[in-house]
Short mmCIF file of C-alpha atoms in Angstrom, two decimals:
data_model
loop_
_atom_site.label_atom_id
_atom_site.label_comp_id
_atom_site.label_asym_id
_atom_site.label_seq_id
_atom_site.Cartn_x
_atom_site.Cartn_y
_atom_site.Cartn_z
CA MET A 990 63.63 150.81 98.78
CA ALA A 991 65.99 147.77 98.57
CA SER A 992 66.02 145.13 101.28
CA SER A 993 68.58 145.16 104.08
CA PRO A 994 71.86 143.22 103.72
CA GLY A 995 70.71 140.70 106.29
CA LYS A 996 67.46 140.09 104.46
CA SER A 997 69.32 139.73 101.18
CA ALA A 998 71.66 137.11 102.62
CA ALA A 999 68.71 135.20 104.05
CA THR A 1000 66.94 135.31 100.71
CA ALA A 1001 70.03 134.03 98.92
CA GLU A 1002 70.55 131.26 101.48
CA SER A 1003 66.91 130.20 101.11
CA SER A 1004 67.22 130.19 97.34
CA LEU A 1005 70.27 127.94 97.56
CA SER A 1006 68.76 125.46 99.98
CA THR A 1007 65.34 125.28 98.35
CA PRO A 1008 65.59 125.20 94.57
CA PRO A 1009 62.54 126.48 92.68
CA PRO A 1010 60.06 123.80 91.59
CA GLU A 1011 60.24 122.62 88.02
CA SER A 1012 57.76 124.06 85.62
CA PRO A 1013 55.21 121.52 84.37
CA SER A 1014 55.97 122.59 80.82
CA LYS A 1015 59.71 121.90 81.08
CA PRO A 1016 60.70 119.19 78.57
CA LYS A 1017 62.17 115.91 79.72
CA HIS A 1018 65.95 115.73 79.57
CA ASP A 1019 66.43 112.84 77.19
CA SER A 1020 68.07 113.67 73.87
CA SER A 1021 66.65 117.18 73.52
CA ASN A 1022 69.59 118.87 75.25
CA PHE A 1023 69.64 121.98 73.09
CA GLU A 1024 65.86 122.33 73.36
CA TYR A 1025 66.14 122.06 77.16
CA VAL A 1026 68.55 125.01 77.31
CA LEU A 1027 66.38 126.84 74.80
CA SER A 1028 63.27 126.29 76.96
CA LEU A 1029 64.95 127.96 79.95
CA LEU A 1030 65.36 131.26 78.12
CA PRO A 1031 62.70 133.93 77.56
CA LEU A 1032 61.20 134.09 74.06
CA ARG A 1033 60.72 137.24 72.06
CA LYS A 1034 58.37 137.58 69.13
CA HIS A 1035 61.23 137.92 66.66
CA SER A 1036 63.13 134.89 67.96
CA LEU A 1037 62.68 132.94 64.73
CA VAL A 1038 64.49 135.60 62.76
CA HIS A 1039 68.25 135.08 62.40
CA PRO A 1040 69.72 137.62 64.85
CA PHE A 1041 72.95 138.05 62.88
CA PRO A 1042 72.10 137.75 59.14
CA LEU A 1043 74.84 137.71 56.54
CA HIS A 1044 74.15 139.18 53.13
CA PRO A 1045 74.19 136.39 50.49
CA LEU A 1046 76.87 138.19 48.49
CA LEU A 1047 79.04 138.62 51.59
CA ILE A 1048 78.97 135.03 52.86
CA PRO A 1049 82.60 134.30 53.87
CA SER A 1050 84.29 131.13 52.73
CA SER A 1051 86.07 130.63 56.06
CA ILE A 1052 84.49 129.82 59.41
CA LEU A 1053 87.00 132.23 60.97
CA GLU A 1054 85.76 135.03 58.72
CA ILE A 1055 82.18 134.37 59.83
CA TYR A 1056 83.20 134.29 63.48
CA THR A 1057 85.29 137.46 63.21
CA HIS A 1058 82.50 139.25 61.34
CA LEU A 1059 80.01 138.42 64.09
CA LEU A 1060 82.31 139.57 66.90
CA HIS A 1061 83.11 142.85 65.19
CA SER A 1062 79.55 143.61 64.09
CA GLN A 1063 77.95 142.58 67.40
CA PRO A 1064 80.12 143.89 70.28
CA THR A 1065 77.69 142.56 72.91
CA LEU A 1066 77.79 139.02 71.53
CA THR A 1067 79.48 136.43 73.73
CA MET A 1068 82.12 134.15 72.24
CA PRO A 1069 80.07 130.93 72.70
CA LEU A 1070 77.09 132.46 70.88
CA ALA A 1071 79.34 133.81 68.12
CA ALA A 1072 80.71 130.29 67.67
CA ILE A 1073 77.21 128.78 67.51
CA SER A 1074 76.05 131.45 65.05
CA SER A 1075 79.11 130.75 62.88
CA LEU A 1076 78.30 127.03 62.74
CA ILE A 1077 74.65 127.81 61.96
CA SER A 1078 75.69 130.04 59.04
CA LEU A 1079 78.04 127.33 57.83
CA LEU A 1080 75.32 124.70 58.06
CA ARG A 1081 72.80 126.89 56.25
CA HIS A 1082 75.10 127.44 53.25
CA SER A 1083 76.85 124.07 53.14
CA PRO A 1084 76.11 121.23 50.68
CA PRO A 1085 76.30 118.04 52.84
CA SER A 1086 73.36 115.72 52.25
CA THR A 1087 73.89 113.01 54.89
CA THR A 1088 74.19 112.78 58.64
CA SER A 1089 77.83 111.69 58.58
CA GLU A 1090 78.82 114.52 56.22
CA THR A 1091 77.08 117.08 58.43
CA LEU A 1092 78.70 115.83 61.63
CA SER A 1093 82.10 115.72 59.96
CA LEU A 1094 81.66 119.27 58.64
CA LEU A 1095 80.72 120.67 62.05
CA SER A 1096 83.48 118.78 63.87
CA HIS A 1097 86.12 119.95 61.40
CA HIS A 1098 85.14 123.62 61.54
CA SER A 1099 84.68 123.56 65.32
CA SER A 1100 88.27 122.36 65.56
CA ILE A 1101 89.37 125.20 63.27
CA LEU A 1102 87.63 127.74 65.51
CA LYS A 1103 89.12 126.37 68.73
CA SER A 1104 92.62 126.05 67.30
CA SER A 1105 92.54 129.68 66.15
CA VAL A 1106 92.79 130.97 69.73
CA ARG A 1107 95.16 130.28 72.58
CA ASN A 1108 92.24 130.16 75.01
CA PRO A 1109 89.49 127.94 73.50
CA ILE A 1110 87.38 127.54 76.66
CA ALA A 1111 84.59 129.95 75.68
CA LEU A 1112 84.51 128.63 72.11
CA SER A 1113 84.34 125.05 73.39
CA ALA A 1114 81.27 125.91 75.45
CA GLY A 1115 79.42 126.99 72.30
CA THR A 1116 80.69 124.52 69.71
CA ASP A 1117 80.40 121.48 71.96
CA LEU A 1118 76.83 122.34 72.96
CA PHE A 1119 75.74 122.84 69.34
CA GLN A 1120 77.43 119.65 68.16
CA ARG A 1121 75.78 117.70 70.96
CA TYR A 1122 72.40 119.00 69.85
CA ILE A 1123 73.08 118.05 66.23
CA VAL A 1124 74.27 114.55 67.18
CA SER A 1125 71.30 113.83 69.47
CA THR A 1126 68.85 115.04 66.81
CA LEU A 1127 70.34 113.42 63.71
CA GLN A 1128 71.07 110.12 65.40
CA SER A 1129 67.68 109.76 67.06
CA PRO A 1130 65.60 106.74 65.97
CA SER A 1131 62.97 109.00 64.43
CA SER A 1132 65.44 110.56 61.97
CA ASN A 1133 67.35 107.93 60.04
CA THR A 1134 68.41 110.61 57.60
CA ASP A 1135 71.06 108.60 55.75
CA ALA A 1136 68.32 106.37 54.45
CA GLN A 1137 66.07 109.25 53.45
CA SER A 1138 66.10 111.30 50.30
CA THR A 1139 68.24 114.39 49.86
CA GLN A 1140 65.13 116.57 49.95
CA ASP A 1141 64.03 115.06 53.27
CA PHE A 1142 67.48 115.68 54.74
CA LYS A 1143 67.41 119.28 53.54
CA THR A 1144 64.12 119.76 55.39
CA MET A 1145 65.66 118.26 58.52
CA ARG A 1146 68.72 120.49 58.22
CA ASP A 1147 66.56 123.59 57.77
CA GLN A 1148 64.77 122.70 61.00
CA LEU A 1149 68.10 122.31 62.80
CA VAL A 1150 69.17 125.73 61.56
CA ALA A 1151 65.88 127.31 62.63
CA ASN A 1152 66.14 125.82 66.13
CA GLY A 1153 69.74 127.00 66.40
CA GLU A 1154 68.80 130.54 65.40
CA GLN A 1155 65.99 130.49 67.93
CA PHE A 1156 68.42 129.43 70.67
CA VAL A 1157 70.84 132.26 69.86
CA ALA A 1158 68.03 134.81 69.84
CA ARG A 1159 66.77 133.64 73.23
CA ALA A 1160 70.25 133.38 74.73
CA GLN A 1161 70.79 137.04 73.93
CA GLU A 1162 68.10 137.81 76.52
CA ALA A 1163 69.90 135.89 79.29
CA ARG A 1164 71.91 138.90 80.42
CA GLY A 1165 68.79 140.91 81.18
CA THR A 1166 67.25 138.02 83.08
CA ILE A 1167 70.38 137.59 85.19
CA ALA A 1168 70.34 141.32 85.97
CA LYS A 1169 66.79 141.02 87.34
CA ILE A 1170 67.84 138.11 89.56
CA GLY A 1171 71.20 139.52 90.60
CA VAL A 1172 69.93 142.88 91.85
CA ARG A 1173 68.65 141.19 95.01
CA PHE A 1174 72.26 140.97 96.22
CA VAL A 1175 72.88 144.72 95.83
CA ASP A 1176 71.39 146.46 98.85
CA ASP A 1177 71.18 150.07 99.94
CA GLY A 1178 74.44 151.17 101.53
CA CYS A 1179 76.50 148.20 100.33
CA THR A 1180 79.82 148.32 98.50
CA VAL A 1181 80.55 145.89 95.66
CA MET A 1182 84.06 144.96 94.59
CA THR A 1183 84.45 143.82 91.00
CA SER A 1184 87.13 143.37 88.38
CA GLY A 1185 87.31 142.66 84.67
CA ASN A 1186 84.96 143.80 81.98
CA SER A 1187 82.03 141.46 82.52
CA ARG A 1188 78.97 142.71 80.68
CA VAL A 1189 76.77 140.63 82.99
CA VAL A 1190 78.20 142.28 86.12
CA SER A 1191 77.72 145.65 84.44
CA ALA A 1192 74.09 144.73 83.65
CA VAL A 1193 73.43 143.79 87.29
CA LEU A 1194 74.97 146.97 88.69
CA ASN A 1195 73.22 149.18 86.15
CA ALA A 1196 69.90 147.48 86.93
CA ALA A 1197 70.45 148.17 90.64
CA ALA A 1198 71.22 151.81 89.86
CA ASP A 1199 68.10 152.08 87.70
CA ASN A 1200 66.06 150.66 90.61
CA GLY A 1201 67.24 153.48 92.83
CA VAL A 1202 69.54 151.40 95.03
CA ARG A 1203 72.22 153.51 96.68
CA PHE A 1204 75.49 151.58 96.62
CA ARG A 1205 79.18 152.01 95.86
CA VAL A 1206 81.63 150.09 93.70
CA VAL A 1207 85.33 149.32 94.07
CA TYR A 1208 86.68 148.51 90.62
CA VAL A 1209 89.98 146.60 90.64
CA ARG A 1210 92.00 147.52 87.57
CA SER A 1211 94.39 144.92 86.23
CA ASP A 1212 98.05 145.89 86.65
CA LEU A 1213 99.37 142.83 84.83
CA HIS A 1214 100.31 145.00 81.88
CA PRO A 1215 101.23 148.50 83.10
CA GLY A 1216 100.93 151.35 80.67
CA ARG A 1217 98.09 149.69 78.80
CA SER A 1218 94.72 151.39 79.16
CA ASP A 1219 91.77 149.35 80.39
CA HIS A 1220 89.31 150.83 77.88
CA LYS A 1221 86.39 148.53 78.70
CA GLY A 1222 86.94 148.98 82.43
CA ASP A 1223 86.98 152.73 81.94
CA GLY A 1224 83.66 152.42 80.12
CA VAL A 1225 82.09 150.47 82.99
CA VAL A 1226 83.31 153.03 85.51
CA ALA A 1227 82.10 155.98 83.42
CA GLN A 1228 78.68 154.41 82.92
CA LEU A 1229 78.13 153.85 86.63
CA ARG A 1230 79.40 157.28 87.60
CA GLY A 1231 77.09 158.73 84.98
CA LYS A 1232 74.19 157.25 86.95
CA GLY A 1233 75.40 158.76 90.20
CA ILE A 1234 77.06 155.62 91.57
CA PRO A 1235 80.33 156.39 93.43
CA VAL A 1236 83.14 154.24 92.00
CA ALA A 1237 86.66 153.90 93.40
CA VAL A 1238 89.29 152.58 90.96
CA ILE A 1239 92.20 150.74 92.56
CA GLN A 1240 95.12 148.60 91.43
CA THR A 1241 95.25 144.88 92.20
CA SER A 1242 97.93 145.53 94.83
CA ALA A 1243 95.39 147.53 96.87
CA ALA A 1244 92.68 144.85 96.82
CA ALA A 1245 93.51 143.40 100.25
CA TYR A 1246 93.71 146.89 101.77
CA SER A 1247 90.20 147.66 100.45
CA LEU A 1248 88.47 144.53 101.78
CA GLY A 1249 87.36 146.29 104.97
CA LYS A 1250 85.28 148.71 102.93
CA ILE A 1251 83.32 146.18 100.83
CA ASN A 1252 80.37 143.86 101.44
CA MET A 1253 80.83 141.43 98.57
CA VAL A 1254 82.78 140.54 95.45
CA MET A 1255 80.85 140.14 92.18
CA VAL A 1256 82.57 138.85 89.03
CA GLY A 1257 81.71 137.38 85.65
CA ALA A 1258 83.12 134.27 84.03
CA GLU A 1259 84.52 133.22 80.70
CA GLY A 1260 83.57 129.65 81.47
CA VAL A 1261 81.85 127.73 84.28
CA VAL A 1262 83.44 124.29 84.67
CA GLU A 1263 81.90 121.02 85.80
CA ASN A 1264 82.84 121.24 89.49
CA GLY A 1265 81.29 124.70 89.86
CA GLY A 1266 84.55 126.63 89.57
CA ILE A 1267 85.07 129.37 86.99
CA VAL A 1268 87.66 130.48 84.46
CA SER A 1269 87.86 134.25 84.33
CA ARG A 1270 90.18 137.22 83.91
CA ILE A 1271 93.42 136.73 85.80
CA GLY A 1272 93.20 138.20 89.26
CA THR A 1273 89.74 136.75 89.94
CA TYR A 1274 91.28 133.84 91.86
CA GLN A 1275 93.24 136.28 93.99
CA LEU A 1276 90.15 138.38 94.78
CA ALA A 1277 88.18 135.27 95.71
CA MET A 1278 90.93 134.05 98.03
CA LEU A 1279 91.14 137.44 99.73
CA ALA A 1280 87.36 137.66 100.12
CA LYS A 1281 87.20 134.14 101.55
CA SER A 1282 89.88 134.99 104.12
CA VAL A 1283 87.69 137.75 105.58
CA ARG A 1284 84.38 135.91 105.05
CA LYS A 1285 83.05 138.20 102.33
CA PRO A 1286 80.72 136.49 99.80
CA VAL A 1287 81.80 135.96 96.20
CA TYR A 1288 79.01 135.95 93.62
CA VAL A 1289 79.53 134.86 90.01
CA VAL A 1290 77.08 136.04 87.34
CA ALA A 1291 77.23 134.19 84.01
CA GLU A 1292 74.98 132.85 81.26
CA SER A 1293 74.32 129.10 81.23
CA HIS A 1294 75.70 128.79 77.68
CA LYS A 1295 79.11 129.39 79.26
CA PHE A 1296 78.93 126.05 81.08
CA VAL A 1297 81.78 124.00 79.62
CA ARG A 1298 82.70 120.34 79.93
CA LEU A 1299 86.01 120.85 81.67
CA TYR A 1300 87.27 119.65 85.05
CA PRO A 1301 90.56 121.42 85.86
CA LEU A 1302 92.60 120.09 88.75
CA GLY A 1303 94.36 123.42 89.32
CA GLN A 1304 95.70 126.61 87.81
CA TYR A 1305 98.01 124.86 85.38
CA ASP A 1306 95.50 122.28 84.19
CA LEU A 1307 93.66 124.64 81.85
CA PRO A 1308 93.73 124.07 78.05
CA VAL A 1309 95.12 127.57 77.58
CA GLN A 1310 98.41 128.76 76.12
CA GLN A 1311 99.58 131.79 78.08
CA THR A 1312 102.72 133.06 79.75
CA VAL A 1313 102.23 134.79 83.08
CA VAL A 1314 105.31 133.68 85.05
CA ASP A 1315 108.18 134.38 82.68
CA PHE A 1316 111.60 133.46 84.14
CA CYS A 1317 114.66 135.31 82.83
CA ASP A 1318 118.34 134.68 83.55
CA ARG A 1319 120.06 137.44 81.55
CA MET A 1320 120.68 141.02 82.65
CA ASP A 1321 119.51 142.37 79.30
CA ASP A 1322 116.11 140.80 79.96
CA ILE A 1323 115.38 143.16 82.86
CA ASP A 1324 113.86 145.80 80.60
CA ASP A 1325 111.72 143.16 78.97
CA GLU A 1326 110.26 141.96 82.27
CA ARG A 1327 108.00 144.98 82.56
CA ASP A 1328 106.42 143.90 79.28
CA ALA A 1329 105.94 140.27 80.30
CA GLY A 1330 102.32 140.90 81.21
CA VAL A 1331 101.68 142.49 77.83
CA ARG A 1332 103.20 139.49 76.08
CA GLY A 1333 101.07 137.17 78.16
CA ALA A 1334 97.92 139.12 77.38
CA LYS A 1335 98.68 139.25 73.68
CA GLU A 1336 99.06 135.48 73.62
CA GLY A 1337 95.31 135.33 74.01
CA LYS A 1338 94.91 137.17 70.72
CA ILE A 1339 92.69 135.57 68.12
CA GLN A 1340 94.36 134.91 64.81
CA ASP A 1341 93.02 136.33 61.58
CA GLY A 1342 91.55 139.47 63.10
CA GLY A 1343 89.50 138.42 66.12
CA ARG A 1344 89.28 140.16 69.47
CA GLU A 1345 92.80 141.32 70.23
CA ASP A 1346 92.06 142.33 73.81
CA GLU A 1347 91.43 138.83 75.10
CA GLU A 1348 92.76 138.57 78.63
CA VAL A 1349 94.91 135.94 80.27
CA VAL A 1350 92.84 133.91 82.71
CA ASP A 1351 92.98 131.98 85.94
CA TYR A 1352 90.85 129.31 87.59
CA THR A 1353 88.80 129.96 90.72
CA PRO A 1354 87.84 126.72 92.53
CA PRO A 1355 84.26 126.20 93.76
CA GLU A 1356 85.11 126.36 97.46
CA LEU A 1357 85.84 130.08 97.07
CA ILE A 1358 82.49 130.84 95.40
CA THR A 1359 79.35 131.60 97.43
CA ALA A 1360 76.80 131.31 94.62
CA LEU A 1361 76.42 131.45 90.87
CA VAL A 1362 73.63 133.47 89.25
CA THR A 1363 72.44 132.42 85.79
CA GLU A 1364 69.24 133.05 83.84
CA THR A 1365 67.85 129.86 85.41
CA GLY A 1366 68.26 131.14 88.96
CA ILE A 1367 70.70 131.09 91.89
CA HIS A 1368 72.85 127.99 92.24
CA SER A 1369 75.44 126.72 94.67
CA PRO A 1370 78.68 125.61 92.96
CA SER A 1371 77.82 121.97 93.70
CA ALA A 1372 74.62 122.32 91.65
CA VAL A 1373 76.50 123.11 88.44
CA SER A 1374 77.18 119.46 87.69
CA GLU A 1375 73.45 118.70 87.93
CA GLU A 1376 72.63 121.57 85.59
CA MET A 1377 75.21 120.32 83.09
CA ILE A 1378 73.70 116.83 83.22
CA LYS A 1379 70.32 118.35 82.32
CA ILE A 1380 71.90 120.19 79.40
CA TRP A 1381 74.12 117.42 78.06
CA TYR A 1382 72.24 114.26 78.94
#
């Protein structure tokens, strides 16, 4: 039997005010940034095996081909992890024999990846983290690789690749860990409002259903592009209903009307920025504002590898190319206005065959967020900057 809503809120409040003690085995946060993130994730016995192997005869010549192959062959893979795996594959099969050549190679191909999309936030989270790890390792005093032999550098590079593969394998387990933590917010008799196609939110709700919690869900379907089916959203709804969870599907315009019937809002994130805000599917900001106005909590569930070094000052300060507000001054543009949302959504499309259903996004500031749930625990938005310092410095 799940705890009561009051008990859940008290538990969450206690978790926010009293962070869990550090494990004695946690590494110091000096230059081992990547290893610190890696140490926070559960380890499986097969972690040292490359989770997304490419056949030697099918190794693509383009970083975009590697990235696209990973996204298409691994539908559950997040964009940051796909970017890291792409750089790992590139590093494994590349010929550079010095530190400077390796850093230049990774920087160049990271730029190619980020420039291939109109919304590079998720990719930046992955590529920047991996490059930081490479820089801190190769430029450490104990590895003056430019002065060492080619064979010594190859050994060093193989170790970098192995550590990177281990990180990706462990990060794949983060979603399950978040689900185990997040279920404490879903109580018997509560109603959860959600939107978007977050696989982490879906994991939390499915875990609650598997635990026998009796709850309901209000799923807010995006009406930015009418006439376009929300296939992933339909899948989330069908999966929950298949487990006996009542789900009501509403349009965004009915979100405010439905607030009186819900207990909380739970959403995922494409990126968690430095001030504790999030970048997510457009409409998230609106839901958070509505929930805040009636004092309903807003919980964000996201993996820590989505933390990105970005500090937006507002909605229009995001490094994203998208058209949401499309002004027209000709009568013959009236028919086109109904398709403006579709055009805006398609502007998020990855070139060269990536994920074509990438959504337009908005920014939700930290003051609208009650708590963030990651695989490392429950955090207040103000604690995100501290977590990022541990990861990056």
